[in-house]
Amino acid sequence: MQSRSIANLVPKRYSFIPNSFIPKQFYFTTVLFRTVPFRTVLLRSKFYIAAVLLHFSSIPRANKIDKSYVALTSSRGLETIAHKMFMRVSAILPFYLIYIPTLVYLISGKSVMHSVFALFYPGLLVIDNGHFQYNSVSLGLFLAMILCLFRNRVYLGSVFFVAALNYKQMELYHALPVFVFILSKSVNKTEPMQSLIKIIKIGMVVICSFILLWLPFIATGTIQDVLIRIFPFNRGIYEDKVASFWCAFSVVLKRLPIQNIQIHISTAMVLLSSSVSLVRLFLKPSTRNFKLTLVTTSLSFFLFSFHVHEKTILLAVIPAILLLPEYPEHVLWMLNISNISLFDLCLKDNSTSFVFFFFFYFLVSFSFVKNSGKTSKIHFVSVLLGFFLCASQLYGPRIPRFPHLYQLGNAFYCCIHFIYFLIFFTLESFRKV
Amino acid sequence: MWEISTKQWILFTASALLSFKIILIPAYVSTDFEVHRNWMAVTWNRPLAEWYTENTSEWTLDYPPFFAFFEFALAHVAHFLGIDGILEISSTPKFSQQILFFQRFSVIFMDVFYILACALYAFHSPKLTDRIPVKLRPNARQACFVLLAALPTLLLCDSIHFQYNSMLTSLFLISMYFVDCERYLMAALSFSVLLNFKHIYVYYALGYVFFYLINYFRFSGVAGFVKENFPKALLLAASLLFPFLFSLLPFIHVDGFQALQNIAIRLFPVSRGLTHAFWAPNFWALYNFADLLLYRILSIMEVGKFDAPTYTSGLVQEYSHSVLPNISPVGTLFLVTAVSTTVLFGLIFGKGKDFSLFAVLSALSFFYFGYHVHEKAIILITVPMTIFAIKDPKYLRHLVHISTISSFTVFPLIFTLMEIPIKYAVAIAYFLLLLAMIKHFTRMPLWDVLPKRHVIAFGILTIAEFYHTFIHHRLFSGRLPFAPLMAISVLNAFEVTAFFVSLFWNTFLDGIIETTWQKGACRVREQLIRDSLYPVQTIEDEEDVQLVAGVDISASKTNPDTVVISMSVWKYPTCEHVKTVADTRILRVPYIPQYLAIREAETLAEFVKDVMKRFPHLRPDVLMCDGFGQYHSRDCGMACHVGALTGVPSIGVAKNLTLHHIYDNVGAKNKLKVDRFVDNVRLQLKSNKPAQSYIPFDFVLPVKLNIIRMGSSMSGVFVSAGYGIDLELATKISVRMLQNNTTCEPIRAADLSSRELVRKHFDSDGSKKKRD
């Protein structure tokens, strides 16, 4: 997957590591949101560049600390405590350096609680620090891009997006709305010539930064190898039991004769479901519409596209967090459902106690929504039912004929919710504010 | 910012803490984990009579009976859940995922009770916020709750190291709650229950004794004393003995008095050394260190022959000192009793001290001089100290000090690599939380609770800790493992000593010694001021003056120690407003009659200096203070002090005329003459404006005071020169700045702004401090 990250050189699943690193982050964030000045200080300094450099240089750093960490093949399964520590810290640092400052900056405004919910979102912590991935880097870069676009710094923004895209190809989920937003912003009907020049300029910036990032592989002529690793079309339409449309309705779908053209159908459905809000965004490129389209597009990718992981829901959730001030109830509902959809992953990683974390997050968020006046019982009941599904996955009676019944039930349940959120946010983009 | 209700505070804090603790389940556990498992097994498998004699495992039951009953109940729960593997007596530790989860969850479950106890105390104690300004009271309660619930020492000891301290602390909080409600019998009862859970809480006993002596018993007269208090004493004794009855009777019933002896042997093991394996930061750590130093020095100098010390081995054992005399348990007990009795006896005569202070001082004396003290026992100090500092914000810097030291003290408990970052993160997070919460309920600038000395101490400790964790084993590759631990322990011991001394000093501040000291210091300063020895940028001509600032101070009604200071800068001579700056401060020194300057001058001067540092362009040429300058019984009023301390020429502009020192000067016979003179001045000012626009108070010479305006009583505008300026110029400036109001514009603006802030932040109606 991450061809240039050191994660590729060591086994990806770190389920055996005691997940005691999340608490550190967790406890720290309890006070983070209260210390206000840090975010301006951090933002002013050019920490992005430093952090990116730091991360890309992690291979030499690992080399310096201990050569056995990065020895090809023989480092697989390496499990010394010092090495775990190194890996864990390398996943924590970008969280604080890139992800948190940008997110807090983007979301701060009316209520401190919004920042609290953004910082404490368990999904990212569980995936990055429990399961072990480096999502906070790509998501942080993505957020930095949004920040730049909101401030009309298009060139810098596109560089950030290229960086994010090249850090993790999953950022392609966001590519369409970003492209449409930039395009629509640049087009000026009265002066077609100038808008063309501007678009060409942006295109040049994007291409240049692409070439710069790929230079080592161009030089060694290994581009094709990289591409094959990045886009594994031969891996199947979904991995494990994920809350995507194809998996949730697989009981029905696998009886239909569509196996051969599935890839075309999935592409068509993605485009179809996201096109509505994309068109809307092109016609009215407001920041709210941009955020809404980011959510709907990534949700349609998550639901309908080829080869989806359960972790990919992060790509839909993170832009949704930005909508917290506008739609607190729906966003929090979506966050809670996404937590439930990640439960299966926790189960596989043998860290089921995270479900308590999810549950407390739900309690606090529901109490917050209830306090702000607007509340519906469906939210409460649906999330509670989700937790019930999790519990049944743990303690329900085993049925030998359907070994994956509960997993599939969970996936199906979450999938219905995600479809609802997709429709809801699509319709919202047509509502006048 | 955002309104959240009390229930939500509890829900949010509890959610955050509990999820954190649940995530910590797989973390490192110490031998205490097996200790508690073994106790569960012993109580489950053995009859009551053998609980305190069973010794298959080396981790024998050595807590009082209630704790044994608690383990017995847990064993029942485990049996009910079908985890019988946990209930096996074995000489070697037993460990499995099931056991881990069961034991961890038992702690987390008891933590829920702890959080509820914190909420009970923080949100319902009637005495918690008596000394907090009205509008900040809800904030103080929230702060108290969060700070108690998230105590890092408890978190590290319970959720990583593994113990049940939170449960026990919740009992103590309940007892403190009853004390605050003045339900003394219930308080005594819950304390006695606590003692039967863990005997270490005897640390608080003397605090209870002395507090009850003055608050529970009545001293009306010698004759009725016994008659009045005898029934009360009986009731108290009954409520204290009741829990003991429950805890000890079952054992006596099955095994007679032999059982009592067994329990006593287990509870008070004799074969332990003066200090624990890791020296708790108390007096004996310093004592051991001194002994070691002496031994090394004398051995090198070859003066006499001494045995090598064994207390640096890191084992729990009896040992003897090499050079200094040995200390016996009875000796330490005597020392503890002597010290705490002296301290607490002092408290009795101080007026209206809170119970939390009694508890702090009692626990501190035990911790500092006790025999074989564990480092974890520092929790016993931090819990009541947190409450005490919120009750009396003067002690907030002590709280920051001791809670940081306590984190450093428990760090060596957790030494596994994966948990090292967690312990640091917890400590740092709590430190920030503490500062944020202090800001939340006092609105003070934070450097006020972080004096330089403390920051330096924290820095040194951090370096020592860092060296111990990361550098020492690389440098010495396994040799001298105790050296960095000893360094940390000794450094901590120094800090605890400093804390003890400072607490003692501040508590008995309004005693005779302190007042005399302060008065003496003030007199010395006044002599220096009269001799013009302080540097000042003097003003000789009116044209030098471009900016004039007025400073004023307004106090909260509910706690006169919390004040708002305001400084208003105006252009001269055009009398245009430039800027008004205000901030909250806490006055630490009580008011001593005739010595107002002791209380206010330094704080005022510090504030002015702070403003000048922040806004260099606002540096005033003249400072106007609400109060007198050289017109004073010792020729040195508030304005002189402020002027000398800031280095800015100052004018005293008072609103009320005081005459008592004039009366004293001229004698009682001439009192009438003074009054007549004042009346005369008043008439003159009322009837027609005199040519000079002011009247000098020339009844006594030299003239120290000019009267610009005078109302019907003693109010008006009275100008006297402060520091670095003469009276004539001072009066000229004051007259210019007077405009048409009752007092000079800068002072009026400062006064209004400080009152406004008091009204906004503290209470609905700000009140002015009395002047001398």
mmCIF file of C-alpha atoms in Angstrom, chain A residues 259-422:
data_model
loop_
_atom_site.group_PDB
_atom_site.id
_atom_site.type_symbol
_atom_site.label_atom_id
_atom_site.label_comp_id
_atom_site.label_asym_id
_atom_site.label_seq_id
_atom_site.Cartn_x
_atom_site.Cartn_y
_atom_site.Cartn_z
ATOM 1 C CA GLN A 259 -19.590 -10.403 -11.677
ATOM 2 C CA ASN A 260 -17.836 -9.622 -14.952
ATOM 3 C CA ILE A 261 -18.982 -6.062 -15.355
ATOM 4 C CA GLN A 262 -18.877 -5.234 -11.652
ATOM 5 C CA ILE A 263 -15.984 -2.844 -12.038
ATOM 6 C CA HIS A 264 -17.875 -0.825 -14.621
ATOM 7 C CA ILE A 265 -21.062 -0.799 -12.584
ATOM 8 C CA SER A 266 -19.210 0.335 -9.497
ATOM 9 C CA THR A 267 -17.504 3.170 -11.357
ATOM 10 C CA ALA A 268 -20.784 4.252 -12.856
ATOM 11 C CA MET A 269 -22.547 4.211 -9.525
ATOM 12 C CA VAL A 270 -19.817 6.234 -7.848
ATOM 13 C CA LEU A 271 -19.988 8.878 -10.526
ATOM 14 C CA LEU A 272 -23.755 8.868 -10.595
ATOM 15 C CA SER A 273 -24.202 9.244 -6.836
ATOM 16 C CA SER A 274 -21.610 11.957 -6.496
ATOM 17 C CA SER A 275 -22.426 13.866 -9.683
ATOM 18 C CA VAL A 276 -25.470 15.598 -8.196
ATOM 19 C CA SER A 277 -23.565 17.463 -5.544
ATOM 20 C CA LEU A 278 -20.560 17.932 -7.817
ATOM 21 C CA VAL A 279 -22.696 19.770 -10.324
ATOM 22 C CA ARG A 280 -24.195 21.781 -7.536
ATOM 23 C CA LEU A 281 -20.691 22.639 -6.307
ATOM 24 C CA PHE A 282 -19.638 23.767 -9.751
ATOM 25 C CA LEU A 283 -22.621 26.094 -9.985
ATOM 26 C CA LYS A 284 -22.282 27.468 -6.469
ATOM 27 C CA PRO A 285 -18.772 27.069 -5.072
ATOM 28 C CA SER A 286 -19.402 28.105 -1.477
ATOM 29 C CA THR A 287 -17.318 26.726 1.378
ATOM 30 C CA ARG A 288 -20.338 24.937 2.815
ATOM 31 C CA ASN A 289 -21.041 23.257 -0.501
ATOM 32 C CA PHE A 290 -17.413 22.291 -0.794
ATOM 33 C CA LYS A 291 -17.477 20.572 2.573
ATOM 34 C CA LEU A 292 -20.789 18.885 1.792
ATOM 35 C CA THR A 293 -19.514 17.648 -1.568
ATOM 36 C CA LEU A 294 -16.333 16.303 0.016
ATOM 37 C CA VAL A 295 -18.518 14.264 2.348
ATOM 38 C CA THR A 296 -20.930 13.015 -0.311
ATOM 39 C CA THR A 297 -18.245 12.149 -2.843
ATOM 40 C CA SER A 298 -16.122 10.232 -0.397
ATOM 41 C CA LEU A 299 -19.233 8.509 0.931
ATOM 42 C CA SER A 300 -20.184 7.420 -2.593
ATOM 43 C CA PHE A 301 -16.670 6.145 -3.124
ATOM 44 C CA PHE A 302 -16.823 4.298 0.160
ATOM 45 C CA LEU A 303 -20.207 2.797 -0.647
ATOM 46 C CA PHE A 304 -19.850 1.907 -4.306
ATOM 47 C CA SER A 305 -16.223 1.837 -5.391
ATOM 48 C CA PHE A 306 -13.866 -1.073 -5.948
ATOM 49 C CA HIS A 307 -11.686 -2.556 -3.205
ATOM 50 C CA VAL A 308 -12.853 -0.727 -0.090
ATOM 51 C CA HIS A 309 -11.432 -1.058 3.408
ATOM 52 C CA GLU A 310 -13.346 -0.344 6.576
ATOM 53 C CA LYS A 311 -10.659 2.242 7.380
ATOM 54 C CA THR A 312 -11.585 4.258 4.326
ATOM 55 C CA ILE A 313 -14.606 5.644 6.152
ATOM 56 C CA LEU A 314 -12.146 8.103 7.694
ATOM 57 C CA LEU A 315 -12.018 9.916 4.380
ATOM 58 C CA ALA A 316 -15.724 10.645 4.598
ATOM 59 C CA VAL A 317 -15.739 11.343 8.317
ATOM 60 C CA ILE A 318 -12.921 13.893 8.480
ATOM 61 C CA PRO A 319 -14.582 16.389 6.088
ATOM 62 C CA ALA A 320 -17.834 15.706 7.927
ATOM 63 C CA ILE A 321 -16.175 16.871 11.146
ATOM 64 C CA LEU A 322 -15.668 20.218 9.455
ATOM 65 C CA LEU A 323 -19.455 20.447 9.140
ATOM 66 C CA LEU A 324 -19.921 20.112 12.919
ATOM 67 C CA PRO A 325 -20.859 23.767 13.427
ATOM 68 C CA GLU A 326 -23.529 23.556 10.708
ATOM 69 C CA TYR A 327 -25.048 20.114 11.338
ATOM 70 C CA PRO A 328 -23.996 19.066 14.845
ATOM 71 C CA GLU A 329 -26.555 16.335 15.177
ATOM 72 C CA HIS A 330 -26.108 14.595 11.858
ATOM 73 C CA VAL A 331 -22.340 14.803 11.951
ATOM 74 C CA LEU A 332 -22.135 13.366 15.457
ATOM 75 C CA TRP A 333 -24.555 10.673 14.471
ATOM 76 C CA MET A 334 -22.386 9.832 11.499
ATOM 77 C CA LEU A 335 -19.250 9.774 13.678
ATOM 78 C CA ASN A 336 -20.892 7.364 16.090
ATOM 79 C CA ILE A 337 -22.054 5.055 13.302
ATOM 80 C CA SER A 338 -18.578 5.120 11.778
ATOM 81 C CA ASN A 339 -17.182 4.051 15.155
ATOM 82 C CA ILE A 340 -19.532 1.108 15.166
ATOM 83 C CA SER A 341 -18.491 0.166 11.665
ATOM 84 C CA LEU A 342 -14.893 0.039 12.933
ATOM 85 C CA PHE A 343 -15.752 -2.360 15.720
ATOM 86 C CA ASP A 344 -15.025 -5.359 13.540
ATOM 87 C CA LEU A 345 -11.489 -4.104 13.086
ATOM 88 C CA CYS A 346 -11.042 -3.730 16.853
ATOM 89 C CA LEU A 347 -12.296 -7.255 17.294
ATOM 90 C CA LYS A 348 -9.706 -8.562 14.875
ATOM 91 C CA ASP A 349 -6.993 -6.548 16.589
ATOM 92 C CA ASN A 350 -8.043 -8.071 19.908
ATOM 93 C CA SER A 351 -8.760 -4.674 21.433
ATOM 94 C CA THR A 352 -12.458 -4.961 22.104
ATOM 95 C CA SER A 353 -12.302 -2.660 25.099
ATOM 96 C CA PHE A 354 -12.293 0.211 22.629
ATOM 97 C CA VAL A 355 -16.006 -0.259 22.417
ATOM 98 C CA PHE A 356 -16.199 1.503 25.778
ATOM 99 C CA PHE A 357 -14.340 4.418 24.285
ATOM 100 C CA PHE A 358 -16.900 4.510 21.459
ATOM 101 C CA PHE A 359 -19.701 4.266 23.947
ATOM 102 C CA PHE A 360 -18.491 7.127 26.135
ATOM 103 C CA TYR A 361 -17.956 9.222 23.033
ATOM 104 C CA PHE A 362 -21.544 8.513 22.091
ATOM 105 C CA LEU A 363 -22.808 9.435 25.567
ATOM 106 C CA VAL A 364 -20.989 12.746 25.577
ATOM 107 C CA SER A 365 -21.969 13.618 22.024
ATOM 108 C CA PHE A 366 -25.596 12.759 22.593
ATOM 109 C CA SER A 367 -25.678 14.774 25.793
ATOM 110 C CA PHE A 368 -24.210 17.691 23.847
ATOM 111 C CA VAL A 369 -26.742 17.446 21.039
ATOM 112 C CA LYS A 370 -29.572 17.135 23.524
ATOM 113 C CA ASN A 371 -28.342 20.222 25.305
ATOM 114 C CA SER A 372 -28.260 22.293 22.144
ATOM 115 C CA GLY A 373 -31.985 21.756 21.701
ATOM 116 C CA LYS A 374 -32.298 19.935 18.426
ATOM 117 C CA THR A 375 -32.635 16.262 19.123
ATOM 118 C CA SER A 376 -34.333 13.304 17.630
ATOM 119 C CA LYS A 377 -34.933 9.953 19.197
ATOM 120 C CA ILE A 378 -33.845 8.155 16.027
ATOM 121 C CA HIS A 379 -30.259 9.205 16.575
ATOM 122 C CA PHE A 380 -30.239 7.795 20.098
ATOM 123 C CA VAL A 381 -32.015 4.575 19.217
ATOM 124 C CA SER A 382 -30.015 3.888 16.080
ATOM 125 C CA VAL A 383 -26.614 4.263 17.751
ATOM 126 C CA LEU A 384 -27.743 2.262 20.740
ATOM 127 C CA LEU A 385 -28.912 -0.485 18.417
ATOM 128 C CA GLY A 386 -25.493 -0.349 16.791
ATOM 129 C CA PHE A 387 -23.852 -0.980 20.164
ATOM 130 C CA PHE A 388 -26.275 -3.812 20.669
ATOM 131 C CA LEU A 389 -25.048 -5.309 17.388
ATOM 132 C CA CYS A 390 -21.453 -4.984 18.619
ATOM 133 C CA ALA A 391 -22.374 -6.736 21.839
ATOM 134 C CA SER A 392 -24.092 -9.523 19.938
ATOM 135 C CA GLN A 393 -20.964 -9.902 17.833
ATOM 136 C CA LEU A 394 -19.075 -10.570 21.056
ATOM 137 C CA TYR A 395 -21.546 -12.624 23.022
ATOM 138 C CA GLY A 396 -24.245 -13.704 20.561
ATOM 139 C CA PRO A 397 -24.807 -17.427 20.011
ATOM 140 C CA ARG A 398 -22.658 -18.826 17.230
ATOM 141 C CA ILE A 399 -24.540 -20.180 14.249
ATOM 142 C CA PRO A 400 -22.259 -22.614 12.376
ATOM 143 C CA ARG A 401 -24.091 -22.214 9.055
ATOM 144 C CA PHE A 402 -23.559 -18.440 9.005
ATOM 145 C CA PRO A 403 -20.166 -17.800 10.620
ATOM 146 C CA HIS A 404 -20.121 -14.147 9.569
ATOM 147 C CA LEU A 405 -23.734 -13.385 10.345
ATOM 148 C CA TYR A 406 -23.047 -10.738 12.996
ATOM 149 C CA GLN A 407 -20.272 -9.081 11.035
ATOM 150 C CA LEU A 408 -22.494 -8.885 8.018
ATOM 151 C CA GLY A 409 -25.333 -7.578 10.166
ATOM 152 C CA ASN A 410 -23.095 -4.810 11.456
ATOM 153 C CA ALA A 411 -21.930 -3.972 7.938
ATOM 154 C CA PHE A 412 -25.480 -3.933 6.630
ATOM 155 C CA TYR A 413 -26.675 -1.761 9.493
ATOM 156 C CA CYS A 414 -23.924 0.798 8.999
ATOM 157 C CA CYS A 415 -24.325 0.724 5.239
ATOM 158 C CA ILE A 416 -27.979 1.740 5.476
ATOM 159 C CA HIS A 417 -26.949 4.645 7.653
ATOM 160 C CA PHE A 418 -24.247 5.745 5.282
ATOM 161 C CA ILE A 419 -26.691 5.677 2.385
ATOM 162 C CA TYR A 420 -29.016 7.831 4.429
ATOM 163 C CA PHE A 421 -26.192 10.295 5.198
ATOM 164 C CA LEU A 422 -25.276 10.369 1.525
#
